[in-house]
Short mmCIF file of C-alpha atoms and ligand atoms in Angstrom, two decimals:
data_model
loop_
_atom_site.label_atom_id
_atom_site.label_comp_id
_atom_site.label_asym_id
_atom_site.label_seq_id
_atom_site.Cartn_x
_atom_site.Cartn_y
_atom_site.Cartn_z
CA MET A 67 9.83 47.94 13.68
CA LYS A 68 13.20 46.38 12.91
CA SER A 69 14.99 49.72 13.33
CA ARG A 70 13.24 50.40 16.64
CA LEU A 71 14.18 46.91 17.77
CA SER A 72 17.78 47.34 16.68
CA SER A 73 18.12 50.63 18.54
CA PHE A 74 16.47 49.09 21.61
CA LEU A 75 18.94 46.18 21.46
CA LYS A 76 21.76 48.61 20.61
CA LEU A 77 22.68 46.43 17.60
CA PRO A 78 22.98 47.33 13.90
CA ALA A 79 19.82 46.49 11.90
CA GLY A 80 21.82 43.93 9.85
CA ALA A 81 22.69 41.96 12.98
CA VAL A 82 19.06 41.89 14.10
CA ALA A 83 18.01 40.65 10.65
CA LEU A 84 20.64 37.91 10.84
CA VAL A 85 19.42 36.77 14.26
CA PHE A 86 15.86 36.61 12.90
CA ALA A 87 16.96 34.65 9.85
CA CYS A 88 18.79 32.11 12.02
CA ALA A 89 15.98 31.78 14.53
CA TRP A 90 13.23 31.49 11.92
CA PRO A 91 13.53 27.74 11.34
CA LEU A 92 13.12 27.25 15.09
CA LEU A 93 10.17 29.60 15.34
CA ALA A 94 8.61 28.01 12.26
CA GLY A 95 8.45 24.65 13.94
CA ASP A 96 10.97 22.34 15.49
CA ALA A 97 10.45 18.72 14.49
CA PHE A 98 11.73 17.42 17.84
CA GLN A 99 9.29 19.63 19.71
CA GLN A 100 6.51 18.58 17.37
CA ASN A 101 7.36 14.92 17.96
CA ALA A 102 7.25 15.42 21.73
CA ARG A 103 3.80 16.97 21.36
CA LEU A 104 2.61 13.98 19.31
CA GLY A 105 3.44 11.66 22.21
CA ARG A 106 0.96 8.79 22.31
CA GLY A 107 -1.58 8.39 19.53
CA VAL A 108 -3.95 6.14 17.69
CA ASN A 109 -4.70 5.40 14.03
CA LEU A 110 -8.26 5.74 12.88
CA LEU A 111 -10.83 5.97 10.11
CA GLY A 112 -9.00 4.08 7.34
CA TRP A 113 -11.83 1.63 6.67
CA ASP A 114 -14.73 3.46 8.25
CA ALA A 115 -17.99 3.67 6.27
CA VAL A 116 -17.96 7.40 7.06
CA TRP A 117 -16.10 7.93 3.77
CA GLN A 118 -19.08 6.57 1.86
CA ASP A 119 -21.81 7.99 4.05
CA ARG A 120 -21.35 10.26 7.07
CA ALA A 121 -24.37 8.72 8.81
CA ARG A 122 -22.99 5.18 8.59
CA GLY A 123 -19.62 5.91 10.16
CA LYS A 124 -18.66 3.83 13.18
CA VAL A 125 -16.44 6.60 14.50
CA LYS A 126 -18.53 9.50 15.80
CA ASP A 127 -17.82 12.85 17.46
CA ILE A 128 -17.89 11.28 20.92
CA HIS A 129 -14.96 8.98 20.13
CA PHE A 130 -12.53 11.87 19.71
CA LYS A 131 -13.46 13.00 23.21
CA LEU A 132 -13.01 9.47 24.56
CA ILE A 133 -9.63 9.18 22.83
CA ARG A 134 -8.42 12.39 24.50
CA GLU A 135 -9.83 11.40 27.88
CA ALA A 136 -8.05 8.05 27.69
CA GLY A 137 -4.77 9.98 27.49
CA PHE A 138 -3.93 9.86 23.79
CA GLN A 139 -2.38 13.03 22.37
CA HIS A 140 -2.87 12.61 18.65
CA VAL A 141 -4.75 10.77 15.94
CA ARG A 142 -3.24 9.51 12.69
CA ILE A 143 -6.09 9.85 10.22
CA ASN A 144 -5.70 7.19 7.51
CA LEU A 145 -6.78 8.95 4.32
CA HIS A 146 -7.41 7.25 0.98
CA PRO A 147 -7.50 10.22 -1.39
CA LEU A 148 -7.58 7.99 -4.49
CA ARG A 149 -10.14 5.50 -3.18
CA ASP A 150 -12.42 8.03 -1.45
CA GLY A 151 -11.44 11.35 -3.04
CA LYS A 152 -11.84 9.92 -6.54
CA PRO A 153 -9.76 12.56 -8.33
CA ASP A 154 -11.16 13.89 -11.60
CA ALA A 155 -9.07 14.50 -14.74
CA ASN A 156 -7.72 17.74 -13.21
CA GLY A 157 -6.75 16.06 -9.98
CA GLN A 158 -9.61 17.68 -8.03
CA LEU A 159 -10.90 15.57 -5.16
CA ARG A 160 -14.56 15.14 -4.30
CA GLU A 161 -15.99 17.79 -2.03
CA GLU A 162 -17.43 15.04 0.17
CA PHE A 163 -13.94 13.72 0.84
CA PHE A 164 -12.80 17.10 2.13
CA LYS A 165 -15.95 17.49 4.23
CA THR A 166 -15.30 14.19 5.98
CA MET A 167 -11.60 14.94 6.40
CA ASP A 168 -12.41 18.38 7.85
CA TRP A 169 -14.94 16.88 10.23
CA ALA A 170 -12.29 14.50 11.58
CA VAL A 171 -9.63 17.24 11.82
CA ASP A 172 -12.05 19.63 13.54
CA GLN A 173 -13.14 16.96 16.00
CA ALA A 174 -9.55 16.09 16.84
CA LEU A 175 -8.37 19.69 17.23
CA SER A 176 -11.35 20.75 19.29
CA ASN A 177 -10.60 17.89 21.67
CA GLY A 178 -6.97 18.95 22.06
CA LEU A 179 -5.55 16.20 19.86
CA LEU A 180 -2.81 16.71 17.28
CA VAL A 181 -3.53 15.33 13.82
CA ILE A 182 -1.47 13.46 11.26
CA LEU A 183 -2.99 13.47 7.78
CA ASP A 184 -1.63 10.13 6.63
CA TYR A 185 -1.84 9.41 2.89
CA HIS A 186 -2.75 5.73 3.27
CA ASP A 187 -3.42 4.77 -0.35
CA ASP A 188 -0.27 2.64 -0.63
CA LEU A 189 -2.16 -0.34 -2.01
CA ALA A 190 -3.37 1.74 -4.96
CA ILE A 191 0.07 3.24 -5.63
CA SER A 192 2.72 0.62 -4.80
CA PRO A 193 1.89 -1.76 -7.69
CA ASP A 194 2.32 1.06 -10.23
CA PRO A 195 4.19 4.04 -8.75
CA ALA A 196 5.00 5.68 -12.09
CA GLY A 197 1.48 5.28 -13.45
CA LYS A 198 -0.03 6.78 -10.30
CA GLN A 199 2.41 9.61 -9.77
CA LYS A 200 0.38 12.32 -11.46
CA GLU A 201 -2.71 11.55 -9.37
CA PHE A 202 -0.58 11.22 -6.25
CA LEU A 203 1.05 14.63 -6.67
CA GLU A 204 -2.15 16.36 -7.73
CA SER A 205 -4.06 14.97 -4.80
CA TRP A 206 -1.30 16.04 -2.44
CA ALA A 207 -1.38 19.52 -3.95
CA ALA A 208 -5.14 19.62 -3.32
CA ILE A 209 -4.91 18.35 0.27
CA ALA A 210 -2.01 20.68 1.06
CA GLU A 211 -3.80 23.71 -0.43
CA HIS A 212 -7.00 22.81 1.39
CA SER A 213 -5.22 22.40 4.74
CA LYS A 214 -2.69 25.23 4.54
CA GLY A 215 -4.60 27.35 7.07
CA ARG A 216 -4.57 24.62 9.70
CA PRO A 217 -2.46 25.19 12.82
CA ASP A 218 0.94 23.55 13.27
CA THR A 219 -0.76 20.79 15.28
CA VAL A 220 -1.74 19.26 11.93
CA LEU A 221 1.09 17.27 10.33
CA PHE A 222 1.30 15.59 6.92
CA GLU A 223 2.60 12.07 6.25
CA ILE A 224 3.60 11.60 2.62
CA LEU A 225 2.71 7.94 2.05
CA ASN A 226 2.00 4.96 4.26
CA GLU A 227 4.09 1.82 3.73
CA PRO A 228 5.37 2.22 0.17
CA ALA A 229 6.27 -1.26 -1.08
CA ALA A 230 5.82 -3.63 -4.05
CA LYS A 231 7.19 -1.91 -7.18
CA PHE A 232 9.00 0.84 -5.30
CA THR A 233 12.77 0.61 -5.00
CA HIS A 234 14.86 2.68 -2.59
CA GLU A 235 15.75 4.96 -5.51
CA SER A 236 12.28 5.38 -6.94
CA TRP A 237 10.79 5.98 -3.48
CA ASP A 238 13.43 8.63 -2.82
CA ALA A 239 12.47 10.54 -5.98
CA TYR A 240 8.77 10.01 -5.27
CA TRP A 241 8.65 11.51 -1.79
CA ARG A 242 10.97 14.37 -2.81
CA ALA A 243 8.50 15.34 -5.53
CA ALA A 244 5.61 15.22 -3.05
CA LEU A 245 7.56 17.21 -0.46
CA ALA A 246 8.25 19.91 -3.07
CA VAL A 247 4.51 20.09 -3.85
CA ILE A 248 3.65 20.32 -0.15
CA ARG A 249 6.28 22.96 0.59
CA LYS A 250 4.77 25.31 -2.05
CA THR A 251 1.71 25.91 0.10
CA ASN A 252 2.90 24.64 3.49
CA PRO A 253 6.48 25.88 3.95
CA SER A 254 6.46 25.39 7.71
CA ARG A 255 4.28 22.27 8.03
CA THR A 256 5.90 19.33 9.85
CA VAL A 257 6.07 16.41 7.42
CA ILE A 258 6.53 12.72 8.22
CA ILE A 259 8.44 10.39 5.89
CA GLY A 260 9.43 6.73 6.24
CA PRO A 261 11.48 4.24 4.24
CA ASP A 262 10.00 1.99 1.56
CA MET A 263 9.51 -1.76 2.22
CA TRP A 264 6.39 -1.08 4.31
CA ASN A 265 8.11 1.49 6.53
CA ASN A 266 9.93 -1.50 7.93
CA VAL A 267 11.88 -0.85 11.07
CA GLY A 268 14.98 -2.38 9.47
CA GLU A 269 14.95 -0.12 6.39
CA LEU A 270 15.78 3.29 7.84
CA ASP A 271 19.31 3.27 6.45
CA SER A 272 17.87 3.74 2.97
CA LEU A 273 16.11 6.97 3.96
CA LYS A 274 18.23 10.01 3.06
CA LEU A 275 16.43 13.13 4.21
CA PRO A 276 17.29 16.57 2.79
CA ALA A 277 19.78 18.35 5.04
CA GLU A 278 18.17 21.73 4.39
CA ASP A 279 14.69 20.69 5.57
CA ARG A 280 14.72 20.12 9.30
CA ASN A 281 10.97 20.11 9.73
CA ILE A 282 10.69 16.39 9.06
CA ILE A 283 9.97 13.48 11.40
CA ALA A 284 11.15 10.02 10.29
CA THR A 285 8.74 7.13 10.73
CA VAL A 286 8.84 3.35 10.89
CA HIS A 287 6.28 0.69 11.78
CA TYR A 288 6.79 -2.13 14.25
CA TYR A 289 5.13 -5.53 13.94
CA ASN A 290 7.93 -7.91 15.05
CA PRO A 291 7.78 -10.79 15.52
CA PHE A 292 5.43 -10.84 12.53
CA PRO A 293 4.20 -14.46 13.06
CA PHE A 294 3.03 -13.35 16.51
CA THR A 295 1.47 -9.93 15.72
CA HIS A 296 -0.16 -11.02 12.45
CA GLN A 297 -1.23 -14.58 13.33
CA GLY A 298 -4.59 -15.39 11.77
CA THR A 299 -4.64 -12.38 9.41
CA PRO A 300 -6.07 -13.45 6.07
CA TRP A 301 -4.13 -10.78 4.13
CA THR A 302 -0.61 -11.89 5.08
CA GLY A 303 -0.46 -15.65 4.57
CA GLN A 304 -0.58 -16.18 8.37
CA LYS A 305 -4.25 -17.17 8.36
CA ASP A 306 -3.82 -20.69 9.77
CA LYS A 307 -0.70 -20.10 11.79
CA LEU A 308 -2.23 -19.64 15.22
CA GLY A 309 -1.13 -20.15 18.81
CA VAL A 310 2.02 -18.03 18.74
CA THR A 311 2.63 -16.48 22.14
CA TRP A 312 4.86 -13.63 23.26
CA MET A 313 6.12 -14.21 26.77
CA GLY A 314 8.78 -11.53 27.06
CA THR A 315 11.61 -14.08 27.31
CA ALA A 316 15.23 -12.93 27.26
CA ALA A 317 15.53 -13.99 23.61
CA GLU A 318 12.34 -12.14 22.62
CA LEU A 319 13.46 -8.99 24.41
CA GLN A 320 16.89 -9.20 22.87
CA ALA A 321 15.47 -9.41 19.35
CA MET A 322 13.37 -6.35 20.09
CA GLU A 323 16.29 -4.41 21.51
CA LYS A 324 18.30 -5.20 18.41
CA ASP A 325 15.55 -3.73 16.21
CA PHE A 326 15.32 -0.59 18.31
CA ALA A 327 19.08 -0.13 18.60
CA LYS A 328 19.31 0.20 14.80
CA VAL A 329 16.64 2.89 14.82
CA ALA A 330 18.32 4.72 17.69
CA VAL A 331 21.66 4.74 15.86
CA TRP A 332 20.05 6.09 12.67
CA ALA A 333 18.20 8.77 14.63
CA ARG A 334 21.39 9.88 16.38
CA GLN A 335 23.50 9.90 13.25
CA ASN A 336 20.90 11.78 11.24
CA ASN A 337 19.68 13.98 14.09
CA ARG A 338 16.02 13.32 13.34
CA PRO A 339 13.05 12.59 15.62
CA ILE A 340 11.33 9.21 15.27
CA TYR A 341 7.62 8.41 15.08
CA ILE A 342 6.48 4.80 15.31
CA GLY A 343 3.36 5.29 13.22
CA GLU A 344 1.95 1.78 13.56
CA PHE A 345 2.34 -1.19 15.88
CA GLY A 346 -0.21 -3.66 17.16
CA THR A 347 -1.45 -7.23 17.36
CA TYR A 348 -4.34 -9.03 15.68
CA GLU A 349 -7.27 -10.34 17.71
CA LYS A 350 -6.35 -13.99 17.03
CA ALA A 351 -3.34 -13.81 19.36
CA ASP A 352 -3.99 -14.52 23.04
CA MET A 353 -4.84 -11.44 25.05
CA ALA A 354 -2.17 -11.92 27.73
CA SER A 355 0.57 -12.03 25.08
CA ARG A 356 -0.96 -9.07 23.23
CA ALA A 357 -1.04 -6.92 26.35
CA ARG A 358 2.49 -7.97 27.35
CA TRP A 359 3.93 -7.17 23.92
CA THR A 360 2.02 -3.89 23.61
CA ALA A 361 3.16 -2.60 27.01
CA GLU A 362 6.75 -3.63 26.32
CA VAL A 363 7.06 -1.94 22.94
CA ALA A 364 5.22 1.23 23.98
CA ARG A 365 7.48 1.71 27.01
CA GLN A 366 10.58 1.03 24.91
CA PHE A 367 9.52 3.67 22.37
CA GLU A 368 8.94 6.17 25.14
CA LYS A 369 12.29 5.42 26.76
CA GLN A 370 13.93 6.27 23.43
CA GLY A 371 11.97 9.53 23.14
CA TRP A 372 9.98 8.31 20.13
CA SER A 373 6.34 9.23 19.64
CA TRP A 374 3.94 6.47 18.65
CA GLY A 375 0.56 5.77 17.05
CA CYS A 376 -0.92 2.38 17.82
CA TRP A 377 -2.68 0.40 15.11
CA GLN A 378 -5.63 1.07 15.50
CA PHE A 379 -8.77 2.54 17.12
CA ALA A 380 -11.52 0.28 15.68
CA ASP A 381 -12.11 -2.61 13.23
CA ASN A 382 -9.20 -4.99 13.79
CA PHE A 383 -6.06 -4.78 15.95
CA ALA A 384 -8.51 -2.58 17.85
CA VAL A 385 -8.18 -0.74 21.14
CA PHE A 386 -11.87 0.20 21.09
CA ASP A 387 -14.84 -2.06 20.43
CA THR A 388 -17.46 -0.12 18.49
CA GLY A 389 -19.91 -3.02 19.00
CA THR A 390 -20.01 -2.68 22.79
CA GLN A 391 -18.79 0.95 22.78
CA LYS A 392 -16.13 -0.02 25.29
CA TRP A 393 -12.36 0.15 25.35
CA VAL A 394 -10.50 -3.12 24.95
CA GLU A 395 -9.12 -2.53 28.41
CA PRO A 396 -6.04 -4.79 28.47
CA ILE A 397 -4.79 -3.12 25.28
CA ARG A 398 -5.69 0.41 26.35
CA ASP A 399 -4.03 -0.10 29.74
CA ALA A 400 -0.94 -1.57 28.09
CA LEU A 401 -0.72 1.51 25.88
CA ILE A 402 -1.49 4.04 28.57
CA PRO A 403 -0.78 2.63 32.01
CA ARG A 404 -3.18 3.74 34.72
CA ARG A 405 -1.52 5.84 37.37
C1 BGC B 208 -2.45 -1.54 6.68
C2 BGC B 208 -3.61 -2.32 7.22
C3 BGC B 208 -3.14 -3.48 8.07
C4 BGC B 208 -2.12 -3.05 9.08
C5 BGC B 208 -1.54 -4.22 9.82
C6 BGC B 208 -1.59 -1.15 7.81
O1 BGC B 208 -0.56 -0.34 7.34
O2 BGC B 208 -2.91 -0.43 5.99
O3 BGC B 208 -4.38 -2.78 6.16
O4 BGC B 208 -4.23 -4.02 8.77
O5 BGC B 208 -1.10 -2.29 8.46
O6 BGC B 208 -1.11 -5.21 8.94
#
């Protein structure tokens, strides 16, 4: 085939082989193209009862259809392989875990949504990275092997918000080990990696991606100003600090622009696409401020060419109310403006 092609192109076979070798990384998946396809997305399933019992899940088949119809292009599925997969001594995950994961992936793909398999067990790993590394790598090996036949519209995210006992150095070694495991079975899978310190928007400078692997999207999360987005959350020490508004004043916008400028500089210097994998506001903030902030950040991300996944579909910070089975319209419209 190569020789026929080379005679057709009137080029020596060696030259044709060289062209193929150079073009292969592009054919195998371009991270910028992949990021453009991700576009607008939504996080889901992290705390859904579906992981314990399929019948009790709040998120059902219909919701994937609704998500697509609302204009979202991808879902970031928040997986807890340690909590829900319960690895055995050989690192094998429960069959039930894979069944539920496959259900979610199938639902997303059949509705035209891209999928990010986000390893969201940071709370189990961050307090003891070294102690958990074996389970972490084995569970990644199992997920990667299980999902290797999936199309390129399924992406892997190595670990959500590494923090606590991680340092820049230990996180660097940690994700490199996981990437090596993933690449054994998924050489052309697009992989998402963020900096430690909760994927904080200000921490990208510490992320040094391998020059030879271009099929990587860098990710950060955006929750600034934290006292506004997280007011009333019991898990952050902001429980009683209510009444913080976001009016879009010049000072507020400037602070935001400063955050984004740092990301833009890093992205340019490192020539990597950016995915804002989480951003959102808790229900205790006033709705007008929440909608204002959400619309502002989403449009800013888009202006920069960054894809985004809002936090989150149901539960809290929610864009959909599974009680009434209705969208939280001011948030949905802020995320995806009606034409
Ligand atoms: C955490 C959630 C939390 C959210 C906003 C996520 O990364 O996993 O538990 O609700 O960030 O704080």
